[in-house]
Short mmCIF file of N, CA, C and O in Angstrom, two decimals:
data_model
loop_
_atom_site.label_atom_id
_atom_site.label_comp_id
_atom_site.label_asym_id
_atom_site.label_seq_id
_atom_site.Cartn_x
_atom_site.Cartn_y
_atom_site.Cartn_z
N MET H 1 98.50 86.81 77.75
CA MET H 1 98.00 87.84 78.65
C MET H 1 96.46 87.68 78.69
O MET H 1 95.80 87.55 77.69
N LYS H 2 95.95 87.76 79.92
CA LYS H 2 94.51 87.63 80.15
C LYS H 2 93.78 88.84 79.63
O LYS H 2 94.22 89.98 79.81
N THR H 3 92.64 88.62 78.95
CA THR H 3 91.91 89.77 78.38
C THR H 3 90.61 90.11 79.15
O THR H 3 90.03 91.13 78.91
N GLU H 4 90.18 89.21 80.01
CA GLU H 4 88.97 89.48 80.83
C GLU H 4 89.20 89.07 82.29
O GLU H 4 89.90 88.06 82.54
N PHE H 5 88.66 89.87 83.19
CA PHE H 5 88.79 89.61 84.61
C PHE H 5 87.42 89.67 85.26
O PHE H 5 86.60 90.51 84.87
N THR H 6 87.23 88.85 86.25
CA THR H 6 86.03 88.94 87.05
C THR H 6 86.17 90.03 88.08
O THR H 6 87.27 90.53 88.33
N ILE H 7 85.07 90.39 88.71
CA ILE H 7 85.15 91.45 89.71
C ILE H 7 86.02 90.99 90.91
O ILE H 7 86.75 91.80 91.48
N LYS H 8 85.98 89.72 91.19
CA LYS H 8 86.83 89.19 92.26
C LYS H 8 88.31 89.35 91.90
O LYS H 8 89.13 89.73 92.74
N GLU H 9 88.67 89.03 90.66
CA GLU H 9 90.05 89.15 90.22
C GLU H 9 90.57 90.61 90.25
O GLU H 9 91.66 90.87 90.75
N VAL H 10 89.74 91.53 89.74
CA VAL H 10 90.19 92.94 89.74
C VAL H 10 90.24 93.47 91.16
O VAL H 10 91.07 94.32 91.48
N SER H 11 89.34 92.99 92.01
CA SER H 11 89.34 93.41 93.41
C SER H 11 90.63 93.01 94.07
O SER H 11 91.30 93.78 94.76
N GLU H 12 91.06 91.76 93.86
CA GLU H 12 92.29 91.26 94.46
C GLU H 12 93.52 91.96 93.92
O GLU H 12 94.46 92.29 94.62
N GLN H 13 93.51 92.22 92.62
CA GLN H 13 94.70 92.84 91.99
C GLN H 13 94.82 94.33 92.22
O GLN H 13 95.91 94.90 92.23
N SER H 14 93.68 94.98 92.36
CA SER H 14 93.69 96.43 92.58
C SER H 14 93.62 96.83 94.02
O SER H 14 93.81 97.99 94.39
N ASN H 15 93.31 95.87 94.89
CA ASN H 15 93.17 96.08 96.31
C ASN H 15 91.98 97.01 96.58
O ASN H 15 92.02 97.84 97.53
N ILE H 16 90.94 96.91 95.75
CA ILE H 16 89.70 97.66 95.99
C ILE H 16 88.61 96.62 96.22
O ILE H 16 88.41 95.71 95.44
N PRO H 17 87.87 96.73 97.35
CA PRO H 17 86.80 95.74 97.63
C PRO H 17 85.75 95.75 96.53
O PRO H 17 85.51 96.78 95.87
N GLU H 18 85.15 94.60 96.31
CA GLU H 18 84.15 94.46 95.24
C GLU H 18 83.02 95.48 95.43
O GLU H 18 82.59 96.07 94.43
N ASP H 19 82.53 95.67 96.61
CA ASP H 19 81.47 96.64 96.86
C ASP H 19 81.90 98.06 96.46
O ASP H 19 81.10 98.84 95.95
N THR H 20 83.14 98.37 96.71
CA THR H 20 83.68 99.69 96.34
C THR H 20 83.75 99.85 94.84
O THR H 20 83.42 100.93 94.31
N ILE H 21 84.13 98.78 94.14
CA ILE H 21 84.14 98.84 92.67
C ILE H 21 82.75 99.12 92.13
O ILE H 21 82.56 99.97 91.30
N ARG H 22 81.76 98.42 92.71
CA ARG H 22 80.38 98.64 92.31
C ARG H 22 79.97 100.11 92.57
O ARG H 22 79.28 100.76 91.76
N TYR H 23 80.39 100.61 93.74
CA TYR H 23 80.07 101.99 94.12
C TYR H 23 80.72 102.97 93.15
O TYR H 23 80.09 103.94 92.65
N TYR H 24 81.98 102.74 92.81
CA TYR H 24 82.67 103.59 91.87
C TYR H 24 81.97 103.60 90.51
O TYR H 24 81.94 104.67 89.83
N GLU H 25 81.46 102.47 90.08
CA GLU H 25 80.67 102.44 88.86
C GLU H 25 79.41 103.27 89.02
O GLU H 25 79.02 104.03 88.09
N LYS H 26 78.76 103.10 90.14
CA LYS H 26 77.49 103.81 90.37
C LYS H 26 77.64 105.30 90.33
O LYS H 26 76.80 106.02 89.77
N ILE H 27 78.75 105.80 90.87
CA ILE H 27 78.93 107.30 90.91
C ILE H 27 79.67 107.82 89.67
O ILE H 27 79.92 109.01 89.55
N GLY H 28 80.00 106.90 88.75
CA GLY H 28 80.63 107.35 87.52
C GLY H 28 82.11 107.52 87.53
O GLY H 28 82.69 108.03 86.60
N LEU H 29 82.75 107.08 88.64
CA LEU H 29 84.22 107.18 88.72
C LEU H 29 84.84 106.16 87.82
O LEU H 29 85.89 106.34 87.22
N LEU H 30 84.17 104.98 87.73
CA LEU H 30 84.56 103.93 86.78
C LEU H 30 83.41 103.74 85.77
O LEU H 30 82.24 103.91 86.16
N PRO H 31 83.73 103.42 84.54
CA PRO H 31 82.65 103.13 83.59
C PRO H 31 81.89 101.85 83.98
O PRO H 31 82.46 101.00 84.68
N GLN H 32 80.66 101.74 83.55
CA GLN H 32 79.89 100.56 83.81
C GLN H 32 80.62 99.38 83.17
O GLN H 32 81.11 99.43 82.03
N ALA H 33 80.71 98.29 83.93
CA ALA H 33 81.47 97.09 83.46
C ALA H 33 80.62 96.42 82.37
O ALA H 33 79.40 96.51 82.35
N LYS H 34 81.33 95.80 81.47
CA LYS H 34 80.67 94.96 80.47
C LYS H 34 80.10 93.75 81.19
O LYS H 34 80.58 93.39 82.28
N ARG H 35 79.11 93.15 80.62
CA ARG H 35 78.45 92.02 81.22
C ARG H 35 78.45 90.78 80.29
O ARG H 35 78.31 90.95 79.10
N LYS H 36 78.60 89.64 80.92
CA LYS H 36 78.45 88.39 80.20
C LYS H 36 76.95 88.10 80.06
O LYS H 36 76.13 88.79 80.63
N GLU H 37 76.61 87.07 79.36
CA GLU H 37 75.22 86.71 79.19
C GLU H 37 74.54 86.41 80.55
O GLU H 37 73.36 86.64 80.72
N ASN H 38 75.33 85.88 81.50
CA ASN H 38 74.76 85.60 82.83
C ASN H 38 74.74 86.84 83.73
O ASN H 38 74.46 86.73 84.92
N ARG H 39 75.03 88.01 83.16
CA ARG H 39 75.00 89.33 83.85
C ARG H 39 76.18 89.56 84.79
O ARG H 39 76.23 90.55 85.49
N HIS H 40 77.13 88.65 84.83
CA HIS H 40 78.34 88.88 85.63
C HIS H 40 79.23 89.94 85.00
O HIS H 40 79.40 89.96 83.77
N ARG H 41 79.79 90.75 85.82
CA ARG H 41 80.68 91.82 85.31
C ARG H 41 81.97 91.22 84.76
O ARG H 41 82.51 90.28 85.28
N VAL H 42 82.48 91.90 83.69
CA VAL H 42 83.75 91.49 83.10
C VAL H 42 84.57 92.79 82.87
O VAL H 42 84.04 93.79 82.42
N TYR H 43 85.82 92.72 83.27
CA TYR H 43 86.72 93.86 83.19
C TYR H 43 87.88 93.57 82.28
O TYR H 43 88.37 92.44 82.21
N SER H 44 88.35 94.64 81.62
CA SER H 44 89.47 94.51 80.69
C SER H 44 90.74 94.87 81.46
O SER H 44 90.72 95.43 82.53
N PRO H 45 91.89 94.61 80.83
CA PRO H 45 93.19 95.06 81.43
C PRO H 45 93.21 96.55 81.64
O PRO H 45 93.78 97.02 82.63
N ASN H 46 92.62 97.37 80.74
CA ASN H 46 92.56 98.78 80.91
C ASN H 46 91.77 99.14 82.14
O ASN H 46 92.12 100.11 82.90
N ASP H 47 90.64 98.45 82.36
CA ASP H 47 89.82 98.69 83.56
C ASP H 47 90.66 98.44 84.81
O ASP H 47 90.60 99.18 85.79
N LEU H 48 91.39 97.35 84.78
CA LEU H 48 92.25 96.98 85.95
C LEU H 48 93.30 98.09 86.19
O LEU H 48 93.52 98.52 87.35
N GLU H 49 93.90 98.61 85.13
CA GLU H 49 94.91 99.66 85.28
C GLU H 49 94.26 100.95 85.87
O GLU H 49 94.82 101.63 86.71
N THR H 50 93.03 101.25 85.45
CA THR H 50 92.30 102.38 86.00
C THR H 50 92.04 102.16 87.47
O THR H 50 92.22 103.13 88.26
N MET H 51 91.69 100.97 87.87
CA MET H 51 91.47 100.68 89.29
C MET H 51 92.76 100.81 90.10
O MET H 51 92.76 101.33 91.23
N LYS H 52 93.87 100.43 89.51
CA LYS H 52 95.18 100.58 90.19
C LYS H 52 95.49 102.06 90.35
O LYS H 52 96.03 102.48 91.39
N LEU H 53 95.20 102.84 89.33
CA LEU H 53 95.44 104.29 89.49
C LEU H 53 94.55 104.88 90.59
O LEU H 53 94.98 105.70 91.37
N LEU H 54 93.29 104.43 90.64
CA LEU H 54 92.40 104.90 91.71
C LEU H 54 93.01 104.55 93.06
O LEU H 54 92.94 105.38 94.00
N THR H 55 93.52 103.37 93.21
CA THR H 55 94.15 102.95 94.45
C THR H 55 95.28 103.90 94.83
O THR H 55 95.40 104.33 95.97
N CYS H 56 96.11 104.19 93.85
CA CYS H 56 97.24 105.17 94.13
C CYS H 56 96.74 106.53 94.53
O CYS H 56 97.23 107.10 95.51
N LEU H 57 95.78 107.05 93.79
CA LEU H 57 95.29 108.40 94.09
C LEU H 57 94.59 108.38 95.49
O LEU H 57 94.76 109.35 96.24
N LYS H 58 93.91 107.34 95.79
CA LYS H 58 93.25 107.23 97.10
C LYS H 58 94.29 107.19 98.22
O LYS H 58 94.12 107.85 99.27
N LYS H 59 95.36 106.52 98.00
CA LYS H 59 96.44 106.47 99.03
C LYS H 59 97.02 107.83 99.30
O LYS H 59 97.57 108.07 100.39
N THR H 60 96.97 108.73 98.34
CA THR H 60 97.51 110.07 98.52
C THR H 60 96.53 110.94 99.27
O THR H 60 96.86 112.08 99.61
N GLY H 61 95.31 110.45 99.53
CA GLY H 61 94.32 111.21 100.22
C GLY H 61 93.49 112.10 99.29
O GLY H 61 92.71 112.95 99.78
N MET H 62 93.61 111.90 98.02
CA MET H 62 92.83 112.73 97.07
C MET H 62 91.34 112.35 97.18
O MET H 62 91.01 111.16 97.17
N PRO H 63 90.49 113.35 97.31
CA PRO H 63 89.07 113.07 97.36
C PRO H 63 88.57 112.45 96.05
O PRO H 63 89.08 112.77 94.97
N LEU H 64 87.57 111.59 96.12
CA LEU H 64 87.01 110.95 94.95
C LEU H 64 86.59 111.95 93.90
O LEU H 64 86.82 111.72 92.70
N THR H 65 86.02 113.05 94.33
CA THR H 65 85.55 114.07 93.37
C THR H 65 86.66 114.68 92.54
O THR H 65 86.40 115.15 91.41
N GLU H 66 87.88 114.66 93.07
CA GLU H 66 89.02 115.22 92.30
C GLU H 66 89.72 114.21 91.45
O GLU H 66 90.51 114.58 90.61
N MET H 67 89.41 112.94 91.62
CA MET H 67 90.08 111.89 90.82
C MET H 67 89.61 111.76 89.38
O MET H 67 90.38 111.44 88.48
N LYS H 68 88.32 112.03 89.17
CA LYS H 68 87.73 111.77 87.85
C LYS H 68 88.47 112.38 86.71
O LYS H 68 88.72 111.72 85.70
N PRO H 69 88.86 113.69 86.77
CA PRO H 69 89.59 114.26 85.62
C PRO H 69 90.89 113.54 85.31
O PRO H 69 91.26 113.44 84.13
N PHE H 70 91.58 113.02 86.33
CA PHE H 70 92.82 112.31 86.07
C PHE H 70 92.59 110.99 85.34
O PHE H 70 93.39 110.54 84.56
N LEU H 71 91.43 110.39 85.62
CA LEU H 71 91.10 109.12 84.97
C LEU H 71 90.77 109.28 83.49
O LEU H 71 90.84 108.33 82.72
N ALA H 72 90.42 110.53 83.10
CA ALA H 72 90.06 110.78 81.71
C ALA H 72 91.33 110.86 80.85
O ALA H 72 91.24 110.79 79.62
N LEU H 73 92.49 111.03 81.45
CA LEU H 73 93.72 111.08 80.65
C LEU H 73 93.98 109.72 80.06
O LEU H 73 93.75 108.68 80.64
N SER H 74 94.56 109.74 78.87
CA SER H 74 94.92 108.49 78.21
C SER H 74 96.34 108.13 78.62
O SER H 74 97.15 108.95 79.00
N VAL H 75 96.64 106.83 78.46
CA VAL H 75 98.02 106.38 78.71
C VAL H 75 98.93 107.13 77.75
O VAL H 75 98.63 107.23 76.58
N GLY H 76 99.98 107.68 78.29
CA GLY H 76 100.95 108.39 77.49
C GLY H 76 100.70 109.92 77.47
O GLY H 76 101.54 110.67 76.96
N ASP H 77 99.50 110.33 77.95
CA ASP H 77 99.23 111.79 78.00
C ASP H 77 100.26 112.41 79.01
O ASP H 77 100.56 111.81 79.98
N ARG H 78 100.63 113.61 78.66
CA ARG H 78 101.55 114.37 79.60
C ARG H 78 100.64 115.29 80.42
O ARG H 78 99.85 116.04 79.91
N ILE H 79 100.87 115.20 81.74
CA ILE H 79 100.04 116.02 82.63
C ILE H 79 100.32 117.49 82.38
O ILE H 79 99.40 118.29 82.55
N SER H 80 101.48 117.82 81.96
CA SER H 80 101.79 119.22 81.66
C SER H 80 101.02 119.83 80.48
O SER H 80 100.92 121.03 80.36
N ASP H 81 100.42 118.94 79.68
CA ASP H 81 99.59 119.41 78.58
C ASP H 81 98.19 119.77 79.08
O ASP H 81 97.32 120.18 78.29
N HIS H 82 97.94 119.56 80.36
CA HIS H 82 96.62 119.87 80.97
C HIS H 82 96.81 120.77 82.16
O HIS H 82 96.94 120.32 83.31
N PRO H 83 96.87 122.10 81.90
CA PRO H 83 97.28 123.06 82.97
C PRO H 83 96.46 122.98 84.25
O PRO H 83 97.08 123.08 85.33
N GLN H 84 95.16 122.75 84.15
CA GLN H 84 94.35 122.70 85.38
C GLN H 84 94.71 121.48 86.21
O GLN H 84 94.83 121.56 87.44
N LEU H 85 94.86 120.32 85.53
CA LEU H 85 95.20 119.13 86.25
C LEU H 85 96.62 119.20 86.82
O LEU H 85 96.90 118.71 87.91
N TYR H 86 97.49 119.82 86.03
CA TYR H 86 98.87 119.98 86.47
C TYR H 86 98.90 120.84 87.78
O TYR H 86 99.58 120.44 88.74
N GLU H 87 98.15 121.90 87.83
CA GLU H 87 98.09 122.73 89.03
C GLU H 87 97.51 121.97 90.21
O GLU H 87 98.00 122.09 91.34
N LYS H 88 96.44 121.21 89.97
CA LYS H 88 95.86 120.42 91.04
C LYS H 88 96.86 119.43 91.61
O LYS H 88 96.96 119.26 92.82
N LEU H 89 97.58 118.80 90.72
CA LEU H 89 98.57 117.81 91.16
C LEU H 89 99.68 118.45 91.93
O LEU H 89 100.18 117.90 92.91
N LEU H 90 100.12 119.66 91.47
CA LEU H 90 101.17 120.37 92.24
C LEU H 90 100.72 120.70 93.66
O LEU H 90 101.43 120.47 94.63
N LYS H 91 99.45 121.19 93.81
CA LYS H 91 98.92 121.52 95.11
C LYS H 91 98.78 120.25 95.96
O LYS H 91 99.08 120.28 97.15
N HIS H 92 98.34 119.20 95.34
CA HIS H 92 98.18 117.96 96.06
C HIS H 92 99.53 117.44 96.56
O HIS H 92 99.67 116.97 97.69
N ARG H 93 100.56 117.56 95.68
CA ARG H 93 101.88 117.11 96.06
C ARG H 93 102.41 117.92 97.26
O ARG H 93 102.99 117.34 98.20
N GLU H 94 102.12 119.23 97.29
CA GLU H 94 102.57 120.06 98.39
C GLU H 94 101.87 119.67 99.69
O GLU H 94 102.48 119.60 100.75
N THR H 95 100.61 119.34 99.58
CA THR H 95 99.87 118.88 100.75
C THR H 95 100.46 117.59 101.31
O THR H 95 100.68 117.44 102.54
N ILE H 96 100.83 116.68 100.43
CA ILE H 96 101.41 115.42 100.86
C ILE H 96 102.80 115.66 101.47
O ILE H 96 103.14 115.07 102.47
N ARG H 97 103.57 116.58 100.87
CA ARG H 97 104.88 116.88 101.45
C ARG H 97 104.75 117.42 102.89
O ARG H 97 105.55 117.10 103.73
N GLU H 98 103.76 118.27 103.09
CA GLU H 98 103.51 118.82 104.45
C GLU H 98 103.15 117.68 105.42
O GLU H 98 103.60 117.67 106.55
N GLN H 99 102.30 116.75 104.92
CA GLN H 99 101.92 115.60 105.77
C GLN H 99 103.14 114.75 106.09
O GLN H 99 103.29 114.31 107.25
N VAL H 100 103.99 114.50 105.12
CA VAL H 100 105.17 113.72 105.35
C VAL H 100 106.08 114.41 106.38
O VAL H 100 106.62 113.76 107.24
N SER H 101 106.24 115.71 106.24
CA SER H 101 107.06 116.45 107.16
C SER H 101 106.54 116.37 108.56
O SER H 101 107.25 116.12 109.55
N SER H 102 105.22 116.55 108.74
CA SER H 102 104.57 116.42 110.04
C SER H 102 104.74 115.06 110.62
O SER H 102 105.09 114.91 111.80
N LEU H 103 104.55 114.04 109.81
CA LEU H 103 104.74 112.65 110.27
C LEU H 103 106.21 112.38 110.65
O LEU H 103 106.45 111.65 111.62
N GLN H 104 107.14 112.97 109.92
CA GLN H 104 108.54 112.78 110.25
C GLN H 104 108.88 113.41 111.58
O GLN H 104 109.63 112.84 112.37
N GLN H 105 108.29 114.56 111.92
CA GLN H 105 108.48 115.20 113.21
C GLN H 105 107.98 114.26 114.32
O GLN H 105 108.61 114.09 115.33
N ILE H 106 106.82 113.69 114.09
CA ILE H 106 106.27 112.79 115.10
C ILE H 106 107.10 111.53 115.25
O ILE H 106 107.39 111.10 116.35
N LEU H 107 107.58 111.00 114.10
CA LEU H 107 108.41 109.81 114.17
C LEU H 107 109.74 110.13 114.87
O LEU H 107 110.20 109.34 115.72
N ASP H 108 110.34 111.24 114.61
CA ASP H 108 111.56 111.70 115.29
C ASP H 108 111.32 111.80 116.81
O ASP H 108 112.14 111.36 117.62
N PHE H 109 110.21 112.41 117.19
CA PHE H 109 109.86 112.52 118.62
C PHE H 109 109.75 111.15 119.25
O PHE H 109 110.26 110.91 120.35
N ILE H 110 109.05 110.23 118.58
CA ILE H 110 108.86 108.90 119.12
C ILE H 110 110.23 108.21 119.25
O ILE H 110 110.51 107.55 120.28
N ASN H 111 111.09 108.34 118.24
CA ASN H 111 112.41 107.73 118.29
C ASN H 111 113.19 108.30 119.43
O ASN H 111 113.91 107.54 120.15
N ILE H 112 113.12 109.58 119.70
CA ILE H 112 113.83 110.22 120.80
C ILE H 112 113.31 109.61 122.11
O ILE H 112 114.13 109.27 123.01
N GLN H 113 112.03 109.46 122.25
CA GLN H 113 111.47 108.92 123.46
C GLN H 113 111.90 107.45 123.68
O GLN H 113 112.23 107.07 124.80
N LEU H 114 111.92 106.71 122.61
CA LEU H 114 112.32 105.29 122.74
C LEU H 114 113.79 105.15 123.03
O LEU H 114 114.20 104.23 123.71
N GLU H 115 114.61 106.07 122.54
CA GLU H 115 116.03 105.98 122.75
C GLU H 115 116.43 106.71 124.08
O GLU H 115 117.57 106.60 124.51
N GLY H 116 115.51 107.43 124.66
CA GLY H 116 115.79 108.11 125.93
C GLY H 116 116.70 109.30 125.82
O GLY H 116 117.34 109.66 126.81
N GLU H 117 116.78 109.89 124.65
CA GLU H 117 117.69 111.02 124.47
C GLU H 117 117.04 112.29 125.03
O GLU H 117 115.82 112.48 124.87
N GLU H 118 117.86 113.15 125.62
CA GLU H 118 117.32 114.42 126.14
C GLU H 118 117.46 115.53 125.11
O GLU H 118 116.69 116.51 125.13
N ASP H 119 118.49 115.43 124.23
CA ASP H 119 118.69 116.51 123.28
C ASP H 119 118.02 116.13 121.96
O ASP H 119 118.12 115.03 121.52
N GLY H 120 117.34 117.00 121.41
CA GLY H 120 116.65 116.75 120.19
C GLY H 120 115.44 117.66 120.12
O GLY H 120 115.01 118.20 121.12
N GLU H 121 114.94 117.86 118.93
CA GLU H 121 113.81 118.77 118.80
C GLU H 121 112.55 118.09 119.28
O GLU H 121 112.36 116.89 119.12
N SER H 122 111.67 118.90 119.84
CA SER H 122 110.44 118.35 120.36
C SER H 122 109.43 118.21 119.20
O SER H 122 109.52 118.92 118.21
N CYS H 123 108.48 117.40 119.47
CA CYS H 123 107.36 117.22 118.54
C CYS H 123 106.57 118.55 118.55
O CYS H 123 106.30 119.08 119.63
N ALA H 124 106.17 118.97 117.38
CA ALA H 124 105.43 120.25 117.33
C ALA H 124 104.09 120.13 118.09
O ALA H 124 103.48 121.14 118.41
N LEU H 125 103.67 118.94 118.36
CA LEU H 125 102.41 118.76 119.04
C LEU H 125 102.52 118.84 120.55
O LEU H 125 101.55 118.85 121.25
N SER H 126 103.75 118.86 121.08
CA SER H 126 103.92 118.83 122.50
C SER H 126 104.77 120.05 122.98
O SER H 126 105.94 120.18 122.62
N GLU H 127 104.17 120.90 123.68
CA GLU H 127 104.84 122.08 124.24
C GLU H 127 104.47 122.20 125.73
O GLU H 127 103.28 122.20 126.00
N PRO H 128 105.27 122.35 126.68
CA PRO H 128 106.71 122.13 126.59
C PRO H 128 107.02 120.64 126.45
O PRO H 128 106.19 119.81 126.72
N ARG H 129 108.21 120.33 126.05
CA ARG H 129 108.62 118.95 125.80
C ARG H 129 108.74 118.21 127.10
O ARG H 129 109.35 118.63 128.06
N LYS H 130 108.09 117.00 127.14
CA LYS H 130 108.22 116.16 128.27
C LYS H 130 108.61 114.77 127.77
O LYS H 130 108.12 114.32 126.77
N GLN H 131 109.42 114.13 128.51
CA GLN H 131 109.84 112.78 128.14
C GLN H 131 108.97 111.79 128.87
O GLN H 131 108.72 111.92 130.02
N PHE H 132 108.48 110.84 128.15
CA PHE H 132 107.57 109.82 128.70
C PHE H 132 108.28 108.86 129.60
O PHE H 132 107.70 108.30 130.49
N GLY H 133 109.53 108.67 129.37
CA GLY H 133 110.24 107.58 130.04
C GLY H 133 110.52 106.51 129.06
O GLY H 133 109.72 106.30 128.15
N VAL H 134 111.60 105.86 129.21
CA VAL H 134 112.01 104.86 128.21
C VAL H 134 111.39 103.53 128.55
O VAL H 134 111.44 103.07 129.67
N MET H 135 110.78 102.93 127.56
CA MET H 135 110.19 101.59 127.76
C MET H 135 111.24 100.57 127.34
O MET H 135 111.86 100.71 126.30
N ARG H 136 111.48 99.60 128.17
CA ARG H 136 112.51 98.60 127.80
C ARG H 136 111.88 97.23 127.88
O ARG H 136 111.01 96.90 128.59
#
């Protein structure tokens, strides 16, 4: 198992651009990277896992300012042992569920339009319902 990674390697594996990694270090979201004698950054497997967690949290739409407390948890910590973080995560989950529901309505509307069906619920964004016409 590899014990050190370059910024390029962690960027590729975490799907975070190198400049963004540097920015996250600058704002304290990530700890300052260790440096080799040539001043090149070196990252550990734990750093890489933290970056992967950041990627996941970012995909959920969580603001950077809200991510930091989650990064302070250790591997194996139970979120339920941290009531404030638990509540934040519950609220965030509900927001995501609402977004998924809204996107599902839009997807259903698009599917109806593509299939040319007249019966079906309209998209909440369009009142009254109008059919675009079927593209073939």
